[in-house]
Amino acid sequence: MRTTRGRFRLRSAALAAALGAGLLLAPLSAQQAVAASTLTNTGFEADGTGTATPSGWSTYSAAGQNAASFTEAGGRSGGHRLSHWSSSAYKVETYQYLSGLADGTYTLSAWVRSGGGQNAAYLALRNCGSAEQRTDLPVTSSSWIRVVTSVKVVGGGCTVSINSDANAGNWLNVDDLAFTAGSTGLGVKGVDLSALKKNEDFGAAYKNASGGAGDPVALLKGAGANYGRLKVWVNPADGYNTKAQVLATAKRIKAQGMKLLVDFHYSDVWADPGAQTKPAAWAGHSYAQLKTDVYNHTYDVLNALKAQGTTADMVQIGNEINTGMLWPEGSTSNWTQLAGLLKSGVSAAKAVSSSTQIALHLANGGDNALYRTWFDNATAQGVSYDVIALSFYGYWHGALSSLQANLDDVSARYGKKVMVAETAYPFRLDSKDAHENIIDLPSELVSGYQASPAGQSAWLRDVMNVVEAVPNGRGLGVVYWEPAWTAVTGNGWDPTDPSSGNAWENQALFDYDSRLLPAANWFAHR
């Protein structure tokens, strides 16, 4: 071990924690010898360009690669930023030790960019008297993204750390850090299990990561999921996703100690921005009757859930209703009528359980103009709700930075919690059945995220990181769409066609051998 001469004198407990975590602190200049109680030089503006060890910060590399950490022009808000880069493989850490902190929970926020490809690139809070906390940097080569991580400080000290374990040419940028009192975390770490009942009825089986047989709900709960989402159709051709199946799967979800989100489609088939077809039984009904239909159907399903002891914790009134629901009467071309239908659903849900949260759900989660227009109208019409829910699939809906900008804006504009109610990513491109997958070409992938178990893990991780970073604790959580919809004959996408195939099995969280994939472990995120 190198001599400690010239280092700042950490209390023995902090030093022991540092050594236990494998962190060997680098020698500091006299200017940096005394740790402060506040983070300094947070925008890396004090030294100009080309400084390997910015004022207030320290740099360490076991291989003597300190030069891989440096300041340069091109800050997010000021003139400079911190960068990690080298033309050869490198490991480097840029850190700042804080002392004299009051014990409590603190949050680090930072604006970051990364070209991806590193073995590891993350922010960390370590030597804080509790378990180290990390947040990985998302892949975002052009736009800045804010990320957060929080930790419990015990003993008054904490190290703020920026870390790279990188290959030649990999890079990251960091700027505008803040270390403040408060905590972060996600209340919803969910899985949509709408296809599970039919999948199992047609022979699907599930395994843990080691290949042992297991109940898929229990496996996902064991990985950290705490919410189950179930869609409801009115009278589908295959008889699935009706009240009966929702009741049965809700029992399994609640038995695992998970909460329940019920997603009303108000249709016999898929409802989304391009299709909001009325149920056949309601086809000839007047607008006034449709309001009654919505109320009665919503109340019936939710009251049955309550009666069996599985009250819904959250309810979506409509699914991806960018363009309204129950066309044509409930189209966004007639907001007064759409609002009336939404209010009927909300009233029914609250009549069953006043504590049930109401979510309104749109797709295209990166489209801020859409969300402003839609929720401005909902507000003007007096529609009551608790949560703004978004679908966000990066291969369709834009960059993570667009998702963040939209989440930040609408949560502040409407004073609501926000959540990603649907996301997913492929772990491979080929199909297990004969049906072509929705995402099956390299050109369809999000840049920086491969179709691999690691790429799928990184995608879920980074979407969760973006939601967690929504200011003022308004980032509620993330639901992964259909993680258990594996390829089994008979459970295809079309409820009217028993021979239809599955276009989604390569985005499930169970692989082609039915084993739980590593992405599921991100549900154990804060």
PDB file of N, CA, C and O in Angstrom, residues 136-140 145 186 365-366 390-404 407 420-427 439 444-468 478-481 504 506-509 518-523 525:
ATOM      1  N   ASP A 136     -25.884   4.171 -12.788  1.00  0.00           N
ATOM      2  CA  ASP A 136     -25.143   4.050 -14.040  1.00  0.00           C
ATOM      3  C   ASP A 136     -25.531   5.154 -14.999  1.00  0.00           C
ATOM      4  O   ASP A 136     -26.673   5.644 -14.991  1.00  0.00           O
ATOM      5  N   LEU A 137     -24.603   5.514 -15.862  1.00  0.00           N
ATOM      6  CA  LEU A 137     -24.877   6.549 -16.855  1.00  0.00           C
ATOM      7  C   LEU A 137     -25.588   5.946 -18.060  1.00  0.00           C
ATOM      8  O   LEU A 137     -25.147   4.935 -18.597  1.00  0.00           O
ATOM      9  N   PRO A 138     -26.688   6.557 -18.499  1.00  0.00           N
ATOM     10  CA  PRO A 138     -27.355   6.084 -19.711  1.00  0.00           C
ATOM     11  C   PRO A 138     -26.541   6.431 -20.953  1.00  0.00           C
ATOM     12  O   PRO A 138     -25.643   7.284 -20.910  1.00  0.00           O
ATOM     13  N   VAL A 139     -26.846   5.770 -22.043  1.00  0.00           N
ATOM     14  CA  VAL A 139     -26.198   6.071 -23.316  1.00  0.00           C
ATOM     15  C   VAL A 139     -26.957   7.215 -23.970  1.00  0.00           C
ATOM     16  O   VAL A 139     -28.126   7.083 -24.317  1.00  0.00           O
ATOM     17  N   THR A 140     -26.312   8.349 -24.103  1.00  0.00           N
ATOM     18  CA  THR A 140     -26.948   9.530 -24.686  1.00  0.00           C
ATOM     19  C   THR A 140     -25.860  10.431 -25.233  1.00  0.00           C
ATOM     20  O   THR A 140     -25.315  11.283 -24.525  1.00  0.00           O
ATOM     21  N   ILE A 145     -28.603  14.251 -19.783  1.00  0.00           N
ATOM     22  CA  ILE A 145     -29.652  13.646 -18.970  1.00  0.00           C
ATOM     23  C   ILE A 145     -29.280  13.805 -17.507  1.00  0.00           C
ATOM     24  O   ILE A 145     -28.139  13.605 -17.124  1.00  0.00           O
ATOM     25  N   LEU A 186     -38.204   4.697  -6.274  1.00  0.00           N
ATOM     26  CA  LEU A 186     -39.372   4.469  -7.112  1.00  0.00           C
ATOM     27  C   LEU A 186     -40.410   3.670  -6.334  1.00  0.00           C
ATOM     28  O   LEU A 186     -40.101   2.606  -5.773  1.00  0.00           O
ATOM     29  N   GLY A 365     -44.328   8.711 -25.205  1.00  0.00           N
ATOM     30  CA  GLY A 365     -43.897   9.378 -23.991  1.00  0.00           C
ATOM     31  C   GLY A 365     -42.860  10.466 -24.164  1.00  0.00           C
ATOM     32  O   GLY A 365     -42.599  11.214 -23.221  1.00  0.00           O
ATOM     33  N   GLY A 366     -42.255  10.591 -25.339  1.00  0.00           N
ATOM     34  CA  GLY A 366     -41.298  11.655 -25.575  1.00  0.00           C
ATOM     35  C   GLY A 366     -41.879  12.877 -26.253  1.00  0.00           C
ATOM     36  O   GLY A 366     -41.145  13.828 -26.553  1.00  0.00           O
ATOM     37  N   LEU A 390     -47.397   7.079 -18.995  1.00  0.00           N
ATOM     38  CA  LEU A 390     -46.872   7.160 -20.356  1.00  0.00           C
ATOM     39  C   LEU A 390     -46.427   5.781 -20.826  1.00  0.00           C
ATOM     40  O   LEU A 390     -45.908   4.980 -20.053  1.00  0.00           O
ATOM     41  N   SER A 391     -46.585   5.509 -22.110  1.00  0.00           N
ATOM     42  CA  SER A 391     -45.859   4.419 -22.756  1.00  0.00           C
ATOM     43  C   SER A 391     -44.604   5.015 -23.367  1.00  0.00           C
ATOM     44  O   SER A 391     -44.657   6.076 -24.000  1.00  0.00           O
ATOM     45  N   PHE A 392     -43.478   4.331 -23.167  1.00  0.00           N
ATOM     46  CA  PHE A 392     -42.231   4.806 -23.769  1.00  0.00           C
ATOM     47  C   PHE A 392     -41.396   3.624 -24.234  1.00  0.00           C
ATOM     48  O   PHE A 392     -40.805   2.907 -23.431  1.00  0.00           O
ATOM     49  N   TYR A 393     -41.413   3.418 -25.537  1.00  0.00           N
ATOM     50  CA  TYR A 393     -40.565   2.429 -26.195  1.00  0.00           C
ATOM     51  C   TYR A 393     -39.553   3.209 -27.034  1.00  0.00           C
ATOM     52  O   TYR A 393     -39.942   3.920 -27.964  1.00  0.00           O
ATOM     53  N   GLY A 394     -38.287   3.083 -26.683  1.00  0.00           N
ATOM     54  CA  GLY A 394     -37.277   3.941 -27.305  1.00  0.00           C
ATOM     55  C   GLY A 394     -37.164   3.786 -28.801  1.00  0.00           C
ATOM     56  O   GLY A 394     -36.805   4.729 -29.506  1.00  0.00           O
ATOM     57  N   TYR A 395     -37.465   2.611 -29.318  1.00  0.00           N
ATOM     58  CA  TYR A 395     -37.380   2.391 -30.762  1.00  0.00           C
ATOM     59  C   TYR A 395     -38.530   3.047 -31.513  1.00  0.00           C
ATOM     60  O   TYR A 395     -38.507   3.121 -32.739  1.00  0.00           O
ATOM     61  N   TRP A 396     -39.554   3.528 -30.815  1.00  0.00           N
ATOM     62  CA  TRP A 396     -40.668   4.250 -31.431  1.00  0.00           C
ATOM     63  C   TRP A 396     -40.799   5.690 -30.946  1.00  0.00           C
ATOM     64  O   TRP A 396     -41.228   6.563 -31.717  1.00  0.00           O
ATOM     65  N   HIS A 397     -40.470   5.946 -29.711  1.00  0.00           N
ATOM     66  CA  HIS A 397     -40.909   7.181 -29.054  1.00  0.00           C
ATOM     67  C   HIS A 397     -39.817   8.191 -28.779  1.00  0.00           C
ATOM     68  O   HIS A 397     -40.050   9.166 -28.076  1.00  0.00           O
ATOM     69  N   GLY A 398     -38.605   7.983 -29.305  1.00  0.00           N
ATOM     70  CA  GLY A 398     -37.588   9.013 -29.187  1.00  0.00           C
ATOM     71  C   GLY A 398     -36.521   8.710 -28.158  1.00  0.00           C
ATOM     72  O   GLY A 398     -36.419   7.604 -27.623  1.00  0.00           O
ATOM     73  N   ALA A 399     -35.725   9.718 -27.861  1.00  0.00           N
ATOM     74  CA  ALA A 399     -34.568   9.576 -26.994  1.00  0.00           C
ATOM     75  C   ALA A 399     -34.967   9.645 -25.516  1.00  0.00           C
ATOM     76  O   ALA A 399     -35.987  10.226 -25.157  1.00  0.00           O
ATOM     77  N   LEU A 400     -34.121   9.075 -24.662  1.00  0.00           N
ATOM     78  CA  LEU A 400     -34.340   9.176 -23.226  1.00  0.00           C
ATOM     79  C   LEU A 400     -34.395  10.624 -22.760  1.00  0.00           C
ATOM     80  O   LEU A 400     -35.134  10.968 -21.831  1.00  0.00           O
ATOM     81  N   SER A 401     -33.626  11.480 -23.409  1.00  0.00           N
ATOM     82  CA  SER A 401     -33.654  12.900 -23.045  1.00  0.00           C
ATOM     83  C   SER A 401     -35.027  13.511 -23.326  1.00  0.00           C
ATOM     84  O   SER A 401     -35.483  14.398 -22.594  1.00  0.00           O
ATOM     85  N   SER A 402     -35.712  13.050 -24.372  1.00  0.00           N
ATOM     86  CA  SER A 402     -37.067  13.538 -24.661  1.00  0.00           C
ATOM     87  C   SER A 402     -38.054  13.040 -23.612  1.00  0.00           C
ATOM     88  O   SER A 402     -38.959  13.778 -23.199  1.00  0.00           O
ATOM     89  N   LEU A 403     -37.891  11.786 -23.192  1.00  0.00           N
ATOM     90  CA  LEU A 403     -38.723  11.278 -22.103  1.00  0.00           C
ATOM     91  C   LEU A 403     -38.524  12.123 -20.851  1.00  0.00           C
ATOM     92  O   LEU A 403     -39.490  12.534 -20.208  1.00  0.00           O
ATOM     93  N   GLN A 404     -37.264  12.397 -20.516  1.00  0.00           N
ATOM     94  CA  GLN A 404     -37.004  13.179 -19.311  1.00  0.00           C
ATOM     95  C   GLN A 404     -37.607  14.570 -19.405  1.00  0.00           C
ATOM     96  O   GLN A 404     -38.236  15.052 -18.449  1.00  0.00           O
ATOM     97  N   LEU A 407     -41.386  14.225 -18.879  1.00  0.00           N
ATOM     98  CA  LEU A 407     -41.720  13.909 -17.492  1.00  0.00           C
ATOM     99  C   LEU A 407     -41.542  15.125 -16.589  1.00  0.00           C
ATOM    100  O   LEU A 407     -42.403  15.437 -15.754  1.00  0.00           O
ATOM    101  N   VAL A 420     -43.889   5.650 -16.134  1.00  0.00           N
ATOM    102  CA  VAL A 420     -43.861   4.941 -17.409  1.00  0.00           C
ATOM    103  C   VAL A 420     -44.643   3.647 -17.199  1.00  0.00           C
ATOM    104  O   VAL A 420     -44.174   2.731 -16.519  1.00  0.00           O
ATOM    105  N   ALA A 421     -45.838   3.580 -17.759  1.00  0.00           N
ATOM    106  CA  ALA A 421     -46.719   2.427 -17.567  1.00  0.00           C
ATOM    107  C   ALA A 421     -46.415   1.298 -18.533  1.00  0.00           C
ATOM    108  O   ALA A 421     -46.923   0.178 -18.341  1.00  0.00           O
ATOM    109  N   GLU A 422     -45.635   1.572 -19.569  1.00  0.00           N
ATOM    110  CA  GLU A 422     -45.222   0.528 -20.502  1.00  0.00           C
ATOM    111  C   GLU A 422     -43.840   0.850 -21.053  1.00  0.00           C
ATOM    112  O   GLU A 422     -43.598   1.964 -21.537  1.00  0.00           O
ATOM    113  N   THR A 423     -42.945  -0.107 -20.975  1.00  0.00           N
ATOM    114  CA  THR A 423     -41.682  -0.080 -21.708  1.00  0.00           C
ATOM    115  C   THR A 423     -41.212  -1.512 -21.851  1.00  0.00           C
ATOM    116  O   THR A 423     -41.679  -2.412 -21.131  1.00  0.00           O
ATOM    117  N   ALA A 424     -40.302  -1.756 -22.776  1.00  0.00           N
ATOM    118  CA  ALA A 424     -39.718  -3.085 -22.969  1.00  0.00           C
ATOM    119  C   ALA A 424     -38.552  -2.948 -23.932  1.00  0.00           C
ATOM    120  O   ALA A 424     -38.381  -1.904 -24.580  1.00  0.00           O
ATOM    121  N   TYR A 425     -37.755  -4.029 -24.026  1.00  0.00           N
ATOM    122  CA  TYR A 425     -36.628  -4.023 -24.952  1.00  0.00           C
ATOM    123  C   TYR A 425     -36.234  -5.467 -25.260  1.00  0.00           C
ATOM    124  O   TYR A 425     -36.330  -6.344 -24.393  1.00  0.00           O
ATOM    125  N   PRO A 426     -35.765  -5.731 -26.494  1.00  0.00           N
ATOM    126  CA  PRO A 426     -35.435  -7.115 -26.871  1.00  0.00           C
ATOM    127  C   PRO A 426     -34.112  -7.597 -26.280  1.00  0.00           C
ATOM    128  O   PRO A 426     -33.157  -6.836 -26.162  1.00  0.00           O
ATOM    129  N   PHE A 427     -34.086  -8.893 -25.947  1.00  0.00           N
ATOM    130  CA  PHE A 427     -32.843  -9.533 -25.524  1.00  0.00           C
ATOM    131  C   PHE A 427     -32.221 -10.346 -26.655  1.00  0.00           C
ATOM    132  O   PHE A 427     -31.116 -10.869 -26.528  1.00  0.00           O
ATOM    133  N   ILE A 439     -39.844  -6.075 -33.235  1.00  0.00           N
ATOM    134  CA  ILE A 439     -38.483  -5.552 -33.345  1.00  0.00           C
ATOM    135  C   ILE A 439     -37.575  -6.730 -33.661  1.00  0.00           C
ATOM    136  O   ILE A 439     -37.357  -7.599 -32.806  1.00  0.00           O
ATOM    137  N   GLU A 444     -33.574  -1.312 -36.092  1.00  0.00           N
ATOM    138  CA  GLU A 444     -34.720  -0.885 -35.285  1.00  0.00           C
ATOM    139  C   GLU A 444     -34.351  -0.634 -33.820  1.00  0.00           C
ATOM    140  O   GLU A 444     -35.177  -0.136 -33.063  1.00  0.00           O
ATOM    141  N   LEU A 445     -33.135  -0.959 -33.434  1.00  0.00           N
ATOM    142  CA  LEU A 445     -32.737  -0.837 -32.046  1.00  0.00           C
ATOM    143  C   LEU A 445     -32.401   0.609 -31.675  1.00  0.00           C
ATOM    144  O   LEU A 445     -32.122   1.437 -32.538  1.00  0.00           O
ATOM    145  N   VAL A 446     -32.420   0.890 -30.394  1.00  0.00           N
ATOM    146  CA  VAL A 446     -31.993   2.185 -29.879  1.00  0.00           C
ATOM    147  C   VAL A 446     -30.470   2.212 -29.864  1.00  0.00           C
ATOM    148  O   VAL A 446     -29.826   1.253 -29.402  1.00  0.00           O
ATOM    149  N   SER A 447     -29.880   3.273 -30.368  1.00  0.00           N
ATOM    150  CA  SER A 447     -28.424   3.381 -30.426  1.00  0.00           C
ATOM    151  C   SER A 447     -27.821   3.212 -29.033  1.00  0.00           C
ATOM    152  O   SER A 447     -28.250   3.852 -28.071  1.00  0.00           O
ATOM    153  N   GLY A 448     -26.836   2.323 -28.944  1.00  0.00           N
ATOM    154  CA  GLY A 448     -26.155   2.085 -27.679  1.00  0.00           C
ATOM    155  C   GLY A 448     -26.725   0.954 -26.857  1.00  0.00           C
ATOM    156  O   GLY A 448     -26.148   0.589 -25.829  1.00  0.00           O
ATOM    157  N   TYR A 449     -27.842   0.379 -27.282  1.00  0.00           N
ATOM    158  CA  TYR A 449     -28.495  -0.702 -26.554  1.00  0.00           C
ATOM    159  C   TYR A 449     -28.653  -1.902 -27.489  1.00  0.00           C
ATOM    160  O   TYR A 449     -29.503  -1.900 -28.381  1.00  0.00           O
ATOM    161  N   GLN A 450     -27.816  -2.904 -27.290  1.00  0.00           N
ATOM    162  CA  GLN A 450     -27.851  -4.079 -28.134  1.00  0.00           C
ATOM    163  C   GLN A 450     -29.041  -4.973 -27.800  1.00  0.00           C
ATOM    164  O   GLN A 450     -29.590  -4.915 -26.699  1.00  0.00           O
ATOM    165  N   ALA A 451     -29.440  -5.801 -28.759  1.00  0.00           N
ATOM    166  CA  ALA A 451     -30.465  -6.814 -28.509  1.00  0.00           C
ATOM    167  C   ALA A 451     -29.796  -7.996 -27.832  1.00  0.00           C
ATOM    168  O   ALA A 451     -29.416  -8.985 -28.457  1.00  0.00           O
ATOM    169  N   SER A 452     -29.624  -7.887 -26.534  1.00  0.00           N
ATOM    170  CA  SER A 452     -28.917  -8.883 -25.741  1.00  0.00           C
ATOM    171  C   SER A 452     -29.441  -8.787 -24.314  1.00  0.00           C
ATOM    172  O   SER A 452     -30.074  -7.790 -23.945  1.00  0.00           O
ATOM    173  N   PRO A 453     -29.200  -9.789 -23.483  1.00  0.00           N
ATOM    174  CA  PRO A 453     -29.600  -9.655 -22.081  1.00  0.00           C
ATOM    175  C   PRO A 453     -29.008  -8.407 -21.426  1.00  0.00           C
ATOM    176  O   PRO A 453     -29.688  -7.730 -20.648  1.00  0.00           O
ATOM    177  N   ALA A 454     -27.755  -8.082 -21.756  1.00  0.00           N
ATOM    178  CA  ALA A 454     -27.138  -6.882 -21.187  1.00  0.00           C
ATOM    179  C   ALA A 454     -27.799  -5.620 -21.712  1.00  0.00           C
ATOM    180  O   ALA A 454     -28.015  -4.655 -20.963  1.00  0.00           O
ATOM    181  N   GLY A 455     -28.127  -5.587 -23.002  1.00  0.00           N
ATOM    182  CA  GLY A 455     -28.795  -4.426 -23.574  1.00  0.00           C
ATOM    183  C   GLY A 455     -30.184  -4.226 -23.006  1.00  0.00           C
ATOM    184  O   GLY A 455     -30.608  -3.094 -22.724  1.00  0.00           O
ATOM    185  N   GLN A 456     -30.924  -5.307 -22.832  1.00  0.00           N
ATOM    186  CA  GLN A 456     -32.247  -5.226 -22.220  1.00  0.00           C
ATOM    187  C   GLN A 456     -32.152  -4.714 -20.789  1.00  0.00           C
ATOM    188  O   GLN A 456     -32.938  -3.863 -20.363  1.00  0.00           O
ATOM    189  N   SER A 457     -31.162  -5.221 -20.046  1.00  0.00           N
ATOM    190  CA  SER A 457     -30.962  -4.770 -18.663  1.00  0.00           C
ATOM    191  C   SER A 457     -30.658  -3.278 -18.612  1.00  0.00           C
ATOM    192  O   SER A 457     -31.201  -2.545 -17.780  1.00  0.00           O
ATOM    193  N   ALA A 458     -29.759  -2.836 -19.494  1.00  0.00           N
ATOM    194  CA  ALA A 458     -29.374  -1.431 -19.498  1.00  0.00           C
ATOM    195  C   ALA A 458     -30.566  -0.543 -19.842  1.00  0.00           C
ATOM    196  O   ALA A 458     -30.715   0.548 -19.269  1.00  0.00           O
ATOM    197  N   TRP A 459     -31.417  -0.988 -20.755  1.00  0.00           N
ATOM    198  CA  TRP A 459     -32.581  -0.178 -21.129  1.00  0.00           C
ATOM    199  C   TRP A 459     -33.521   0.001 -19.933  1.00  0.00           C
ATOM    200  O   TRP A 459     -33.923   1.127 -19.599  1.00  0.00           O
ATOM    201  N   LEU A 460     -33.896  -1.088 -19.277  1.00  0.00           N
ATOM    202  CA  LEU A 460     -34.793  -0.971 -18.143  1.00  0.00           C
ATOM    203  C   LEU A 460     -34.155  -0.133 -17.046  1.00  0.00           C
ATOM    204  O   LEU A 460     -34.804   0.749 -16.460  1.00  0.00           O
ATOM    205  N   ARG A 461     -32.890  -0.383 -16.768  1.00  0.00           N
ATOM    206  CA  ARG A 461     -32.157   0.398 -15.764  1.00  0.00           C
ATOM    207  C   ARG A 461     -32.212   1.890 -16.062  1.00  0.00           C
ATOM    208  O   ARG A 461     -32.501   2.712 -15.180  1.00  0.00           O
ATOM    209  N   ASP A 462     -31.975   2.264 -17.312  1.00  0.00           N
ATOM    210  CA  ASP A 462     -31.872   3.681 -17.646  1.00  0.00           C
ATOM    211  C   ASP A 462     -33.232   4.368 -17.679  1.00  0.00           C
ATOM    212  O   ASP A 462     -33.352   5.543 -17.311  1.00  0.00           O
ATOM    213  N   VAL A 463     -34.277   3.662 -18.108  1.00  0.00           N
ATOM    214  CA  VAL A 463     -35.620   4.241 -18.018  1.00  0.00           C
ATOM    215  C   VAL A 463     -35.977   4.477 -16.555  1.00  0.00           C
ATOM    216  O   VAL A 463     -36.517   5.536 -16.191  1.00  0.00           O
ATOM    217  N   MET A 464     -35.651   3.523 -15.698  1.00  0.00           N
ATOM    218  CA  MET A 464     -35.916   3.704 -14.269  1.00  0.00           C
ATOM    219  C   MET A 464     -35.120   4.875 -13.711  1.00  0.00           C
ATOM    220  O   MET A 464     -35.634   5.663 -12.898  1.00  0.00           O
ATOM    221  N   ASN A 465     -33.869   5.014 -14.140  1.00  0.00           N
ATOM    222  CA  ASN A 465     -33.052   6.137 -13.674  1.00  0.00           C
ATOM    223  C   ASN A 465     -33.655   7.478 -14.068  1.00  0.00           C
ATOM    224  O   ASN A 465     -33.628   8.441 -13.293  1.00  0.00           O
ATOM    225  N   VAL A 466     -34.185   7.565 -15.286  1.00  0.00           N
ATOM    226  CA  VAL A 466     -34.781   8.812 -15.757  1.00  0.00           C
ATOM    227  C   VAL A 466     -36.030   9.148 -14.940  1.00  0.00           C
ATOM    228  O   VAL A 466     -36.247  10.303 -14.540  1.00  0.00           O
ATOM    229  N   VAL A 467     -36.874   8.152 -14.679  1.00  0.00           N
ATOM    230  CA  VAL A 467     -38.084   8.406 -13.896  1.00  0.00           C
ATOM    231  C   VAL A 467     -37.723   8.791 -12.463  1.00  0.00           C
ATOM    232  O   VAL A 467     -38.322   9.696 -11.878  1.00  0.00           O
ATOM    233  N   GLU A 468     -36.722   8.124 -11.893  1.00  0.00           N
ATOM    234  CA  GLU A 468     -36.314   8.425 -10.523  1.00  0.00           C
ATOM    235  C   GLU A 468     -35.823   9.867 -10.378  1.00  0.00           C
ATOM    236  O   GLU A 468     -35.948  10.467  -9.311  1.00  0.00           O
ATOM    237  N   VAL A 478     -42.029   2.592 -12.938  1.00  0.00           N
ATOM    238  CA  VAL A 478     -41.966   2.006 -14.275  1.00  0.00           C
ATOM    239  C   VAL A 478     -42.639   0.639 -14.251  1.00  0.00           C
ATOM    240  O   VAL A 478     -42.458  -0.134 -13.300  1.00  0.00           O
ATOM    241  N   VAL A 479     -43.404   0.344 -15.302  1.00  0.00           N
ATOM    242  CA  VAL A 479     -43.995  -0.984 -15.489  1.00  0.00           C
ATOM    243  C   VAL A 479     -43.444  -1.584 -16.776  1.00  0.00           C
ATOM    244  O   VAL A 479     -43.479  -0.941 -17.830  1.00  0.00           O
ATOM    245  N   TYR A 480     -42.927  -2.813 -16.686  1.00  0.00           N
ATOM    246  CA  TYR A 480     -42.429  -3.519 -17.873  1.00  0.00           C
ATOM    247  C   TYR A 480     -43.591  -4.266 -18.505  1.00  0.00           C
ATOM    248  O   TYR A 480     -44.336  -4.986 -17.852  1.00  0.00           O
ATOM    249  N   TRP A 481     -43.723  -4.078 -19.826  1.00  0.00           N
ATOM    250  CA  TRP A 481     -44.900  -4.627 -20.517  1.00  0.00           C
ATOM    251  C   TRP A 481     -44.701  -6.087 -20.908  1.00  0.00           C
ATOM    252  O   TRP A 481     -43.755  -6.427 -21.624  1.00  0.00           O
ATOM    253  N   TRP A 504     -43.763 -10.755 -29.651  1.00  0.00           N
ATOM    254  CA  TRP A 504     -43.191 -10.065 -28.491  1.00  0.00           C
ATOM    255  C   TRP A 504     -42.245 -10.924 -27.672  1.00  0.00           C
ATOM    256  O   TRP A 504     -41.612 -10.429 -26.743  1.00  0.00           O
ATOM    257  N   ASN A 506     -39.363 -11.968 -27.852  1.00  0.00           N
ATOM    258  CA  ASN A 506     -37.967 -11.545 -27.693  1.00  0.00           C
ATOM    259  C   ASN A 506     -37.820 -10.298 -26.820  1.00  0.00           C
ATOM    260  O   ASN A 506     -36.716  -9.829 -26.589  1.00  0.00           O
ATOM    261  N   GLN A 507     -38.958  -9.794 -26.293  1.00  0.00           N
ATOM    262  CA  GLN A 507     -38.907  -8.680 -25.348  1.00  0.00           C
ATOM    263  C   GLN A 507     -39.428  -9.077 -23.966  1.00  0.00           C
ATOM    264  O   GLN A 507     -39.568  -8.225 -23.094  1.00  0.00           O
ATOM    265  N   ALA A 508     -39.716 -10.363 -23.784  1.00  0.00           N
ATOM    266  CA  ALA A 508     -40.129 -10.853 -22.478  1.00  0.00           C
ATOM    267  C   ALA A 508     -38.949 -10.819 -21.509  1.00  0.00           C
ATOM    268  O   ALA A 508     -37.800 -10.569 -21.900  1.00  0.00           O
ATOM    269  N   LEU A 509     -39.217 -11.084 -20.257  1.00  0.00           N
ATOM    270  CA  LEU A 509     -38.158 -11.193 -19.252  1.00  0.00           C
ATOM    271  C   LEU A 509     -37.856 -12.648 -18.902  1.00  0.00           C
ATOM    272  O   LEU A 509     -37.191 -12.936 -17.912  1.00  0.00           O
ATOM    273  N   PRO A 518     -31.638 -11.455 -16.628  1.00  0.00           N
ATOM    274  CA  PRO A 518     -31.037 -10.561 -15.620  1.00  0.00           C
ATOM    275  C   PRO A 518     -31.673  -9.188 -15.529  1.00  0.00           C
ATOM    276  O   PRO A 518     -31.569  -8.536 -14.485  1.00  0.00           O
ATOM    277  N   ALA A 519     -32.343  -8.718 -16.592  1.00  0.00           N
ATOM    278  CA  ALA A 519     -32.989  -7.400 -16.517  1.00  0.00           C
ATOM    279  C   ALA A 519     -33.981  -7.319 -15.363  1.00  0.00           C
ATOM    280  O   ALA A 519     -34.171  -6.251 -14.768  1.00  0.00           O
ATOM    281  N   ALA A 520     -34.607  -8.448 -15.022  1.00  0.00           N
ATOM    282  CA  ALA A 520     -35.601  -8.435 -13.944  1.00  0.00           C
ATOM    283  C   ALA A 520     -35.005  -7.986 -12.626  1.00  0.00           C
ATOM    284  O   ALA A 520     -35.711  -7.431 -11.774  1.00  0.00           O
ATOM    285  N   ASN A 521     -33.712  -8.191 -12.452  1.00  0.00           N
ATOM    286  CA  ASN A 521     -33.090  -7.814 -11.180  1.00  0.00           C
ATOM    287  C   ASN A 521     -33.093  -6.312 -10.952  1.00  0.00           C
ATOM    288  O   ASN A 521     -32.886  -5.856  -9.817  1.00  0.00           O
ATOM    289  N   TRP A 522     -33.326  -5.524 -12.011  1.00  0.00           N
ATOM    290  CA  TRP A 522     -33.383  -4.075 -11.824  1.00  0.00           C
ATOM    291  C   TRP A 522     -34.642  -3.620 -11.100  1.00  0.00           C
ATOM    292  O   TRP A 522     -34.736  -2.465 -10.666  1.00  0.00           O
ATOM    293  N   PHE A 523     -35.620  -4.528 -10.931  1.00  0.00           N
ATOM    294  CA  PHE A 523     -36.776  -4.150 -10.112  1.00  0.00           C
ATOM    295  C   PHE A 523     -36.380  -3.935  -8.655  1.00  0.00           C
ATOM    296  O   PHE A 523     -37.125  -3.307  -7.896  1.00  0.00           O
ATOM    297  N   HIS A 525     -34.122  -2.070  -7.798  1.00  0.00           N
ATOM    298  CA  HIS A 525     -33.623  -0.700  -7.762  1.00  0.00           C
ATOM    299  C   HIS A 525     -34.288   0.056  -6.610  1.00  0.00           C
ATOM    300  O   HIS A 525     -35.388  -0.294  -6.188  1.00  0.00           O
TER     301      HIS A 525
END
